[in-house]
Coordinates of C-alpha atoms and ligand atoms in Angstrom, one line a residue:
Chain F
M1 CA 6.1 26.6 0.7
S2 CA 5.4 29.4 -1.8
G3 CA 6.7 29.3 -5.3
R4 CA 9.7 31.5 -4.4
H5 CA 10.6 29.3 -1.5
R6 CA 10.4 26.3 -3.7
L7 CA 12.8 27.8 -6.2
R8 CA 15.3 28.6 -3.4
A9 CA 15.1 25.0 -2.2
L10 CA 15.6 23.7 -5.7
G11 CA 18.6 26.0 -6.1
A12 CA 20.1 24.9 -2.8
L13 CA 19.7 21.2 -3.6
V14 CA 21.4 21.6 -7.1
V15 CA 24.4 23.4 -5.6
L16 CA 24.5 21.1 -2.6
N17 CA 24.4 17.8 -4.4
G18 CA 25.4 18.7 -7.9
L19 CA 28.1 21.4 -7.8
I20 CA 29.8 21.3 -4.4
P21 CA 30.8 17.6 -4.5
I22 CA 32.8 18.2 -7.7
R23 CA 35.0 20.5 -5.6
T24 CA 36.3 17.6 -3.5
Q25 CA 36.1 14.9 -6.2
P26 CA 36.5 16.2 -9.8
F27 CA 36.1 12.7 -11.1
Y28 CA 32.4 12.9 -10.5
V29 CA 32.3 14.9 -13.7
V30 CA 33.4 12.0 -15.9
Y31 CA 32.2 8.9 -14.2
L32 CA 28.9 8.8 -16.0
L33 CA 30.7 8.8 -19.3
A34 CA 32.3 5.5 -18.7
S35 CA 29.5 3.0 -19.4
P36 CA 28.0 4.7 -22.5
L37 CA 31.4 5.3 -24.0
S38 CA 32.4 1.7 -23.5
F39 CA 29.2 0.5 -25.1
L40 CA 29.8 2.8 -28.1
F41 CA 33.3 1.3 -28.3
F42 CA 32.2 -2.3 -28.3
I43 CA 29.4 -1.7 -30.7
S44 CA 31.7 0.2 -33.2
V45 CA 34.3 -2.5 -33.0
L46 CA 31.9 -5.5 -33.3
S47 CA 29.9 -4.0 -36.1
S48 CA 33.0 -2.5 -37.9
G49 CA 31.4 0.9 -37.5
A50 CA 28.0 0.0 -39.0
F51 CA 26.2 0.5 -35.7
V52 CA 27.9 3.6 -34.5
P53 CA 24.7 5.7 -34.8
F54 CA 23.0 3.1 -32.5
G55 CA 25.8 3.5 -30.1
V56 CA 25.3 7.3 -30.1
T57 CA 21.6 7.4 -29.7
G58 CA 21.9 4.6 -27.1
G59 CA 24.6 6.4 -25.3
L60 CA 22.4 9.5 -25.0
I61 CA 19.6 7.5 -23.5
L62 CA 21.9 5.6 -21.2
T63 CA 23.5 8.8 -19.9
M64 CA 20.1 10.0 -18.9
L65 CA 19.2 6.7 -17.3
S66 CA 22.4 6.8 -15.3
A67 CA 21.3 10.1 -13.7
G68 CA 18.5 8.0 -12.2
T69 CA 21.0 5.4 -10.9
G70 CA 23.0 8.1 -9.3
L71 CA 19.9 9.6 -7.8
Q72 CA 18.9 6.3 -6.3
S73 CA 22.2 5.6 -4.6
D74 CA 22.6 9.2 -3.4
M75 CA 19.1 9.2 -1.9
T76 CA 19.5 5.9 -0.2
H77 CA 22.8 7.0 1.3
Y78 CA 21.3 10.3 2.5
R79 CA 18.3 8.6 3.9
Q80 CA 20.0 5.7 5.7
D81 CA 23.4 6.8 6.6
L82 CA 23.0 10.5 7.2
K83 CA 19.3 10.7 8.1
F84 CA 19.1 13.6 5.7
Q85 CA 15.7 12.6 4.4
D86 CA 14.4 12.8 8.0
I87 CA 15.8 16.3 8.3
V88 CA 14.1 17.3 5.0
V89 CA 10.8 15.6 6.0
A90 CA 10.7 17.7 9.2
S91 CA 11.1 20.9 7.3
P92 CA 8.9 22.9 4.9
V93 CA 10.5 21.2 1.9
E94 CA 7.9 18.8 0.3
A95 CA 8.8 15.5 -1.3
P96 CA 8.3 16.7 -5.0
T97 CA 10.6 19.7 -4.3
Y98 CA 13.3 17.4 -2.8
V99 CA 13.1 14.9 -5.6
T100 CA 13.1 17.5 -8.3
G101 CA 16.1 19.3 -6.7
M102 CA 18.1 16.1 -6.3
A103 CA 17.2 14.9 -9.8
L104 CA 18.3 18.3 -11.3
S105 CA 21.5 18.0 -9.4
E106 CA 22.2 14.6 -11.0
L107 CA 21.9 16.3 -14.4
V108 CA 25.1 18.2 -13.5
Y109 CA 26.9 14.8 -13.8
S110 CA 25.1 13.9 -17.0
T111 CA 26.1 17.1 -18.7
P112 CA 29.6 16.0 -19.8
G113 CA 28.2 12.7 -21.2
L114 CA 25.4 14.4 -23.0
G115 CA 27.9 17.0 -24.4
V116 CA 30.3 14.3 -25.8
F117 CA 27.4 12.3 -27.3
A118 CA 25.8 15.5 -28.7
V119 CA 29.0 16.3 -30.5
I120 CA 29.3 12.8 -31.9
F121 CA 25.5 13.1 -32.8
V122 CA 26.2 16.2 -34.9
V123 CA 29.5 15.0 -36.3
T124 CA 28.0 11.7 -37.6
G125 CA 25.3 13.7 -39.4
L126 CA 22.4 12.6 -37.3
A127 CA 21.3 16.0 -36.3
N128 CA 18.4 17.9 -37.9
L129 CA 15.6 20.0 -36.5
Q130 CA 13.3 17.1 -36.1
S131 CA 15.7 14.7 -34.6
I132 CA 16.9 17.3 -32.1
A133 CA 13.4 18.1 -31.1
V134 CA 12.6 14.3 -30.6
L135 CA 15.8 13.8 -28.8
V136 CA 15.2 16.6 -26.3
G137 CA 11.7 15.4 -25.6
V138 CA 12.7 11.8 -25.2
L139 CA 15.6 12.5 -23.0
L140 CA 13.5 14.7 -20.7
L141 CA 11.0 11.9 -20.3
V142 CA 13.7 9.3 -19.7
W143 CA 15.2 11.6 -17.0
A144 CA 11.7 12.1 -15.5
F145 CA 10.8 8.4 -15.2
A146 CA 14.2 7.3 -14.1
S147 CA 14.1 9.9 -11.3
A148 CA 10.6 8.9 -10.2
L149 CA 11.7 5.2 -10.1
A150 CA 14.9 6.0 -8.3
F151 CA 13.1 8.0 -5.6
T152 CA 10.6 5.2 -5.0
L153 CA 13.2 2.6 -4.7
A154 CA 15.5 4.7 -2.5
T155 CA 12.8 5.0 0.1
Y156 CA 12.5 1.2 0.3
L157 CA 16.1 0.1 0.3
R158 CA 17.5 -0.6 3.8
D159 CA 21.2 0.0 2.9
V160 CA 23.4 1.5 0.3
R161 CA 24.7 -2.0 -0.4
E162 CA 21.3 -2.9 -1.7
T163 CA 21.7 -0.2 -4.4
F164 CA 24.8 -2.0 -5.6
M165 CA 22.6 -5.0 -6.3
F166 CA 19.5 -3.1 -7.7
S167 CA 21.3 -0.7 -10.0
P168 CA 22.9 -3.3 -12.3
L169 CA 19.6 -5.2 -12.4
I170 CA 17.7 -2.0 -13.4
S171 CA 20.3 -1.1 -16.0
L172 CA 20.0 -4.6 -17.4
G173 CA 16.2 -4.3 -17.6
L174 CA 16.2 -0.8 -19.0
S175 CA 19.2 -0.5 -21.2
V176 CA 20.8 -3.8 -22.2
L177 CA 17.9 -6.1 -22.8
P178 CA 15.6 -3.5 -24.5
P179 CA 16.7 -2.5 -27.9
V180 CA 18.4 0.7 -26.9
Y181 CA 21.7 -0.1 -28.6
Y182 CA 20.4 -2.0 -31.6
P183 CA 17.3 -2.2 -33.8
I184 CA 14.4 -4.1 -32.2
D185 CA 14.1 -6.5 -35.2
R186 CA 17.4 -8.0 -34.1
L187 CA 15.6 -9.5 -31.1
P188 CA 13.8 -12.9 -31.2
H189 CA 10.0 -12.5 -31.2
W190 CA 9.5 -13.3 -27.5
A191 CA 12.1 -10.7 -26.5
Q192 CA 10.4 -8.1 -28.7
T193 CA 7.2 -8.6 -26.8
A194 CA 9.1 -8.5 -23.5
A195 CA 10.7 -5.2 -24.6
L196 CA 7.4 -3.6 -24.9
F197 CA 7.2 -3.3 -21.1
S198 CA 10.3 -1.2 -21.0
P199 CA 9.9 2.5 -21.5
T200 CA 13.4 2.7 -23.0
T201 CA 12.2 0.6 -25.9
Y202 CA 9.9 3.5 -27.0
A203 CA 12.5 6.1 -26.2
A204 CA 15.0 4.3 -28.4
Q205 CA 12.6 3.7 -31.2
L206 CA 11.6 7.3 -31.3
V207 CA 15.2 8.5 -31.4
Q208 CA 16.3 5.8 -33.9
G209 CA 13.2 6.7 -36.0
S210 CA 13.9 10.4 -36.0
V211 CA 17.5 9.9 -37.4
G212 CA 16.4 7.3 -39.9
L213 CA 17.9 4.2 -38.3
Y214 CA 14.5 2.7 -38.1
S215 CA 11.5 3.3 -40.3
L216 CA 8.7 4.6 -38.1
S217 CA 5.3 5.5 -39.5
F218 CA 3.5 8.5 -38.1
G219 CA 1.0 6.3 -36.3
H220 CA 3.7 4.1 -34.8
A221 CA 5.5 7.2 -33.6
L222 CA 2.4 8.5 -31.9
L223 CA 1.9 5.1 -30.2
D224 CA 5.5 5.2 -29.0
W225 CA 5.0 8.7 -27.6
G226 CA 1.8 7.6 -25.9
A227 CA 3.5 4.6 -24.4
L228 CA 6.5 6.5 -23.1
I229 CA 4.3 9.3 -21.6
A230 CA 1.9 6.7 -20.1
I231 CA 4.8 4.7 -18.4
T232 CA 6.3 8.0 -17.1
A233 CA 3.0 9.0 -15.7
A234 CA 2.5 5.6 -14.1
L235 CA 5.9 5.8 -12.4
F236 CA 5.0 9.3 -11.2
L237 CA 1.8 7.9 -9.7
V238 CA 3.7 5.1 -8.1
A239 CA 6.2 7.6 -6.6
A240 CA 3.4 9.8 -5.4
F241 CA 1.5 7.1 -3.6
K242 CA 4.0 4.4 -2.8
A243 CA 7.3 6.1 -2.0
R244 CA 7.9 6.3 1.7
W245 CA 8.4 9.9 2.4
K246 CA 7.0 9.3 5.9
E247 CA 8.0 5.9 7.2
P248 CA 5.2 3.4 7.9
Chain G
M1 CA -1.5 29.5 25.2
A2 CA -2.4 26.2 23.4
S3 CA -0.1 23.2 24.0
A4 CA 2.6 22.5 21.4
V5 CA 2.1 18.7 21.5
V6 CA -0.9 16.8 22.8
A7 CA -0.4 13.0 22.6
Q8 CA -3.2 10.6 23.7
D9 CA -2.8 6.9 24.0
L10 CA -0.2 6.5 21.3
F11 CA 0.7 3.0 20.1
K12 CA 3.4 2.2 17.7
V13 CA 4.2 -1.2 16.4
Y14 CA 6.9 -1.3 13.7
P15 CA 5.8 -3.2 10.6
G16 CA 7.5 -6.5 10.4
S17 CA 8.7 -6.2 14.0
H18 CA 8.9 -9.5 15.8
S19 CA 8.9 -8.0 19.2
R20 CA 5.7 -8.6 21.2
T21 CA 5.9 -5.3 23.0
P22 CA 5.0 -2.2 21.0
A23 CA 7.6 0.6 20.8
L24 CA 5.0 2.9 22.2
D25 CA 2.4 1.4 24.5
G26 CA -0.4 3.8 25.3
L27 CA 1.8 6.9 25.7
S28 CA 0.0 10.2 26.6
L29 CA 1.7 13.5 27.3
T30 CA 1.3 17.2 26.8
V31 CA 4.1 19.6 25.9
P32 CA 3.4 23.2 26.7
T33 CA 4.3 25.9 24.1
G34 CA 7.6 27.6 24.6
G35 CA 10.5 26.1 26.6
V36 CA 12.3 22.8 26.7
Y37 CA 10.5 19.5 27.3
G38 CA 12.9 16.7 28.1
L39 CA 12.4 13.0 27.2
I40 CA 14.5 10.6 29.2
G41 CA 14.5 6.8 29.5
R42 CA 16.7 3.8 28.9
N43 CA 17.9 2.6 25.5
G44 CA 15.0 1.3 23.5
A45 CA 12.4 3.0 25.8
G46 CA 10.7 4.6 22.8
K47 CA 12.1 8.2 22.9
T48 CA 13.2 8.3 19.2
T49 CA 10.0 6.6 18.2
F50 CA 8.0 9.3 19.8
V51 CA 10.1 12.1 18.4
R52 CA 10.0 10.7 14.9
I53 CA 6.2 10.4 15.0
A54 CA 5.8 13.9 16.4
A55 CA 8.2 15.3 13.7
T56 CA 6.0 13.6 11.0
Q57 CA 8.8 11.3 9.9
L58 CA 7.1 8.1 11.1
A59 CA 3.5 6.9 11.0
L60 CA 1.5 6.3 14.2
T61 CA -0.2 2.9 14.6
S62 CA -3.0 4.3 16.8
G63 CA -3.8 7.1 19.1
S64 CA -4.2 10.8 18.5
L65 CA -1.4 13.3 18.3
S66 CA -1.5 17.0 17.5
V67 CA 1.6 19.1 17.0
L68 CA 1.3 22.9 17.0
G69 CA -2.4 22.5 16.8
H70 CA -2.4 20.2 13.8
D71 CA -3.1 16.5 13.5
V72 CA 0.0 14.5 12.6
A73 CA -1.9 12.2 10.3
R74 CA -4.0 14.7 8.4
E75 CA -2.2 18.0 8.5
E76 CA 1.4 17.1 8.4
R77 CA 2.2 19.8 5.8
K78 CA 1.1 22.6 8.2
I79 CA 3.3 21.1 10.9
R80 CA 6.3 20.7 8.7
E81 CA 6.2 24.4 7.8
R82 CA 7.0 25.2 11.4
I83 CA 9.4 22.5 12.7
A84 CA 13.1 21.5 12.4
C85 CA 14.8 18.3 13.6
V86 CA 18.2 16.9 14.4
P87 CA 17.6 13.1 14.2
Q88 CA 19.6 10.8 16.4
E89 CA 22.7 9.6 14.5
S90 CA 22.3 12.2 11.8
R91 CA 25.4 13.5 10.1
P92 CA 26.1 16.5 7.8
L93 CA 27.0 15.8 4.2
Y94 CA 30.8 15.2 4.3
F95 CA 31.8 17.3 1.3
L96 CA 30.3 20.5 2.6
T97 CA 32.1 23.1 4.8
V98 CA 30.6 23.8 8.2
E99 CA 29.3 27.1 6.9
E100 CA 27.6 25.4 3.9
V101 CA 25.9 22.9 6.1
V102 CA 24.0 25.7 7.9
Y103 CA 23.6 28.0 4.9
Y104 CA 22.2 25.5 2.4
Y105 CA 19.9 24.1 5.1
L106 CA 18.4 27.6 5.6
K107 CA 18.2 28.2 1.8
M108 CA 16.5 24.9 1.4
R109 CA 13.9 26.0 4.0
G110 CA 13.2 28.9 1.7
L111 CA 15.1 31.8 3.5
P112 CA 16.4 34.6 1.3
S113 CA 20.3 34.6 0.8
V114 CA 20.9 37.7 2.9
E115 CA 19.0 36.4 5.9
A116 CA 20.4 32.9 5.5
R117 CA 23.9 34.4 5.5
R118 CA 23.3 36.4 8.6
R119 CA 21.7 33.5 10.5
T120 CA 24.5 31.2 9.5
R121 CA 27.1 33.7 10.8
E122 CA 25.3 34.2 14.1
G123 CA 24.5 30.5 14.5
L124 CA 28.1 29.4 14.0
E125 CA 29.4 32.1 16.4
E126 CA 26.9 31.0 19.1
L127 CA 28.3 27.5 19.1
S128 CA 32.0 28.6 18.7
L129 CA 32.2 27.1 15.2
G130 CA 33.4 30.4 13.6
E131 CA 37.0 29.1 13.4
Y132 CA 35.8 26.0 11.6
R133 CA 33.6 27.9 9.1
R134 CA 35.6 26.9 6.0
R135 CA 36.6 23.4 7.2
L136 CA 35.2 20.4 5.3
V137 CA 32.9 18.2 7.4
S138 CA 35.0 15.2 6.4
Q139 CA 37.9 16.8 8.3
L140 CA 36.0 17.5 11.5
S141 CA 35.9 15.5 14.7
G142 CA 32.7 13.7 15.6
G143 CA 31.7 16.3 18.2
L144 CA 32.2 19.1 15.8
R145 CA 30.0 17.5 13.3
R146 CA 27.3 17.1 15.9
R147 CA 27.7 20.8 16.8
A148 CA 27.3 21.7 13.1
M149 CA 24.0 19.8 13.1
C150 CA 22.8 21.7 16.2
A151 CA 23.9 25.1 14.7
M152 CA 21.9 24.2 11.6
V153 CA 18.5 23.8 13.2
L154 CA 19.0 26.4 15.9
A155 CA 19.8 29.0 13.2
S156 CA 16.5 28.2 11.5
D157 CA 13.2 30.0 11.9
A158 CA 11.3 26.9 13.1
E159 CA 9.0 27.4 16.0
M160 CA 9.5 23.9 17.2
L161 CA 12.7 22.0 17.4
F162 CA 13.1 18.2 17.8
L163 CA 16.6 17.5 19.2
D164 CA 17.2 13.7 19.5
E165 CA 20.4 13.4 21.6
P166 CA 21.9 16.6 20.2
T167 CA 24.8 16.7 22.6
T168 CA 26.0 13.1 22.4
G169 CA 29.8 13.1 22.0
L170 CA 30.3 16.8 22.9
D171 CA 32.9 18.0 25.4
P172 CA 31.6 19.7 28.6
I173 CA 32.3 23.2 27.3
A174 CA 30.7 22.6 23.9
R175 CA 27.7 21.0 25.7
R176 CA 27.2 24.1 27.7
E177 CA 27.4 26.3 24.6
V178 CA 24.6 24.2 23.0
W179 CA 22.6 24.5 26.3
A180 CA 23.0 28.3 26.0
A181 CA 21.8 28.2 22.4
I182 CA 18.8 26.0 23.4
R183 CA 18.0 28.4 26.3
R184 CA 18.1 31.3 23.9
A185 CA 15.7 29.5 21.6
S186 CA 13.4 28.8 24.5
R187 CA 13.4 32.4 25.6
E188 CA 12.3 33.2 22.0
Q189 CA 9.1 31.2 22.9
R190 CA 10.2 28.3 20.7
T191 CA 9.4 24.9 21.9
I192 CA 12.2 22.3 22.1
L193 CA 11.6 18.6 22.5
L194 CA 14.9 17.2 23.7
T195 CA 16.0 13.7 24.3
T196 CA 19.2 13.0 26.2
H197 CA 21.0 10.4 28.3
Y198 CA 22.8 13.2 30.2
L199 CA 20.4 13.6 33.1
D200 CA 22.2 16.8 34.4
E201 CA 21.5 18.2 31.0
A202 CA 17.8 17.2 31.1
E203 CA 17.6 18.8 34.5
A204 CA 19.5 22.0 33.6
L205 CA 17.4 22.6 30.5
S206 CA 13.9 21.2 30.8
Q207 CA 11.0 23.0 32.3
R208 CA 9.2 19.7 32.2
L209 CA 10.3 16.1 31.8
V210 CA 8.9 12.8 31.0
L211 CA 10.5 9.5 31.9
I212 CA 9.6 6.8 29.4
E213 CA 10.0 3.1 30.0
R214 CA 8.9 0.4 27.5
G215 CA 6.8 2.9 25.5
R216 CA 4.9 4.1 28.6
R217 CA 5.2 7.2 30.6
I218 CA 6.2 6.4 34.2
L219 CA 6.9 9.9 35.5
E220 CA 6.1 13.4 34.2
G221 CA 6.4 16.9 35.6
T222 CA 8.8 19.7 36.4
P223 CA 12.1 18.5 37.9
G224 CA 10.8 19.7 41.3
E225 CA 7.6 17.7 40.9
L226 CA 9.5 14.6 40.0
R227 CA 11.4 14.9 43.2
G228 CA 8.2 15.3 45.1
R229 CA 6.9 12.2 43.6
V230 CA 9.6 9.8 44.7
R231 CA 9.5 8.0 48.1
Y232 CA 12.8 9.4 49.2
P233 CA 13.5 13.0 47.9
Y234 CA 16.8 13.4 49.8
R235 CA 20.2 11.7 49.4
V236 CA 22.8 11.5 52.2
A237 CA 26.3 10.4 51.3
L238 CA 28.6 9.1 53.9
Q239 CA 32.3 8.8 53.1
E240 CA 33.5 6.3 55.7
G241 CA 32.3 2.8 55.8
V242 CA 29.3 2.5 58.2
A243 CA 27.6 -0.8 58.6
P244 CA 24.5 -0.7 56.4
E245 CA 22.4 -2.2 59.2
E246 CA 23.0 1.0 61.2
L247 CA 21.6 3.1 58.4
E248 CA 18.6 1.0 57.3
P249 CA 16.2 2.7 59.8
Y250 CA 16.7 6.0 58.0
G251 CA 15.8 5.0 54.5
R252 CA 17.0 3.0 51.5
V253 CA 20.7 2.2 51.6
A254 CA 22.8 1.9 48.5
T255 CA 26.5 1.2 48.5
V256 CA 28.3 2.8 45.6
E257 CA 31.9 2.4 44.4
G258 CA 34.8 3.8 46.3
G259 CA 33.5 2.9 49.8
Q260 CA 30.8 5.6 49.7
T261 CA 27.4 4.8 51.1
L262 CA 24.3 6.5 49.9
V263 CA 21.1 6.7 51.9
F264 CA 17.9 7.8 50.2
A265 CA 15.6 9.2 52.8
R266 CA 12.6 11.5 53.6
E267 CA 13.5 15.0 54.8
R268 CA 13.2 14.4 58.6
E269 CA 15.2 11.1 58.5
A270 CA 17.8 12.7 56.2
R271 CA 18.4 15.5 58.7
E272 CA 18.6 13.1 61.6
L273 CA 21.1 10.9 59.8
A274 CA 23.2 13.9 58.9
R275 CA 23.2 15.0 62.5
W276 CA 24.0 11.5 63.7
A277 CA 27.0 11.3 61.3
L278 CA 28.3 14.7 62.3
E279 CA 28.2 13.8 66.0
R280 CA 30.4 10.9 65.2
N281 CA 32.8 13.0 63.1
L282 CA 32.0 11.2 59.9
R283 CA 32.3 13.0 56.6
V284 CA 28.8 13.5 55.3
S285 CA 26.9 15.5 52.6
M286 CA 23.2 15.9 52.1
G287 CA 21.0 17.2 49.3
P288 CA 18.0 16.6 47.2
V289 CA 18.1 13.6 45.0
S290 CA 19.4 14.1 41.5
L291 CA 17.5 13.2 38.4
E292 CA 19.8 10.3 38.0
D293 CA 18.9 9.0 41.5
I294 CA 15.2 9.3 40.5
F295 CA 15.9 7.5 37.2
L296 CA 17.7 4.6 38.9
D297 CA 15.1 4.3 41.6
V298 CA 12.0 4.5 39.5
V299 CA 13.3 2.6 36.4
G300 CA 15.0 0.1 38.7
R301 CA 11.7 -0.6 40.5
S302 CA 9.8 -0.7 37.3
I303 CA 12.1 -3.4 35.9
D304 CA 11.9 -5.4 39.1
E305 CA 8.1 -5.2 39.4
D306 CA 7.6 -5.4 35.6
T307 CA 4.9 -2.7 36.0
P308 CA 5.1 1.0 35.5
A309 CA 5.8 2.8 38.8
E310 CA 2.9 5.2 38.2
D311 CA 0.4 2.3 38.3
A312 CA 2.2 0.7 41.2
E313 CA 2.0 3.8 43.4
P314 CA -1.6 5.0 43.5
G315 CA -0.8 7.4 46.3
H316 CA 1.0 9.8 43.9
D317 CA -1.2 11.9 41.7
E318 CA -0.1 12.8 38.2
A319 CA 1.4 16.3 38.2
K320 CA -0.9 18.5 36.1
A321 CA 0.4 20.3 33.0
Ligands
ATP1 N1 12.9 0.7 12.5 C1 12.6 -0.1 13.5 N2 12.0 -1.3 13.3 C2 11.7 -2.2 14.3 N3 11.8 -1.9 15.6 C3 12.3 -0.7 15.9 C4 12.8 0.3 14.9 N4 13.2 1.4 15.5 C5 13.1 1.1 16.8 N5 12.6 -0.1 17.1 C6 12.3 -0.7 18.4 O1 11.4 0.2 19.1 C7 11.8 0.3 20.4 C8 12.0 1.8 20.8 O2 13.1 2.3 20.1 P1 13.6 3.8 20.1 O3 14.6 4.0 19.1 O4 12.4 4.6 20.1 O5 14.3 3.9 21.6 P2 15.1 5.1 22.3 O6 14.3 5.4 23.6 O7 15.2 6.2 21.4 O8 16.5 4.4 22.6 P3 17.9 5.0 22.6 O9 18.1 5.7 23.9 O10 18.8 3.8 22.5 O11 18.1 5.9 21.5 C9 13.0 -0.6 20.6 O12 12.6 -1.8 21.2 C10 13.6 -0.7 19.3 O13 14.2 -2.0 19.1
MG2 MG1 16.8 7.1 20.5

């Protein structure tokens, strides 16, 4: 496919999987808001408001992660139940174009969540040039690694039912156990070490650092960026070499 | 012109499969460029496995396979640029309208909007889907969904189409509309690999056919050649009950439901039997065997003997492509 053809394919996938479903089911627009808003609610109540900024930065990251969860179940459903992946494989559309198009379409559903949290982010006084730049960069990386991971998993799962089992496990591993919603020093020592394996730990530290919730030295921030980029790259490599575009 | 598909000694064993017999067991065949090539065979014979391997959706265990002049293992990208597929049991996305199913598929393949719109309109009209254009897939009957899938790939610009049971669940009129569209595609020098359990369909559409059983080819050729390769190329049907012993000298006797007796015979014996029946004022009809008769005969024997008919009948040479 030439560049222009790829753009058409991307556009078609975004409309197909992102915009058109809303016509028949408007609730798609708000479902991704549910979890991050309930976390924010719990955290605000339990900390008497003290941890609201953590709930906001965590909510932004979780909203992006949820785009990956949505991608994983959509792709599994399309592959297994509709044979849509087979249709796409036997066409000029290459795997990276398909995944990118589908991942972009999931962003449509993240937009309301990102919007709501962005407003709270500004209202609670967390926004400045630096924190916005860090936030945008971090969220793009979270979207990228979550999508690569989702694609790889979706090509292995045998049934959509399996996504119901995997998605909560992945959310647990990526958003609840790692310090996305609280400062890392709240965790016992062993858990801090374990958290280093999760890319969301670095994502959260960078965002928390940029809004002053966490004191982050320049060197530490560089390390965090390096780790986040390295894990994203590793998940891209896994997707490129291990995802089953063609079935074995 | 070069062949569209050249398959040599294909083996496929699904990973983790506990079955001792491979899904493809040394399958070789050649599909000429342009026209319809039919794949027939019982459930589980290996048709879908072959189609999926040729459409680059499934990896081959061993053997060599080239599609449109490119090797499926090394040059799959070049193949994918030029093919389209309706997988068995595929369904359109339920939230789209019929028109969107076709249009966005074409856009996804990289066609510009104007051309995609024109092809969508023509493709839907060809399969009489015009009146359902704006209908949501979720509100369509099963057959209409299947027709939308057919319209989708037939409207594409692909040179080679893989249609795995495209007409399952279609009414007889809709089925003939799909046939007409397939014939049109074949006149445009596109190659269509078609699997079907409707043997009248296989016969009506295919220039060549292969009968697969347990992952092996047991018959291959034009419909006429297949007839020439069976022991008894004629069928004589007698309405009234006649004692089978009286008929046995003429050929193979099969009693079918409704008191009808079928005799499969060589041409001379068939004519003799028909004359014999007419002299006795029995109702009789005679004609060449149908593809279904061949299927029942050859596959039936192959199951009985547990060996492919081609190996069992050395007197019959393989029809050359
Ligand atoms: N994913 C799979 N894993 C393991 N075995 C499989 C798989 N798909 C098919 N098989 C086996 O491979 C063999 C050939 O199956 P295939 O689907 O190619 O048959 P088919 O000729 O298309 O049958 P049908 O007419 O029922 O569609 C069967 O024995 C089947 O059980
Ligand atoms: Mg099949």
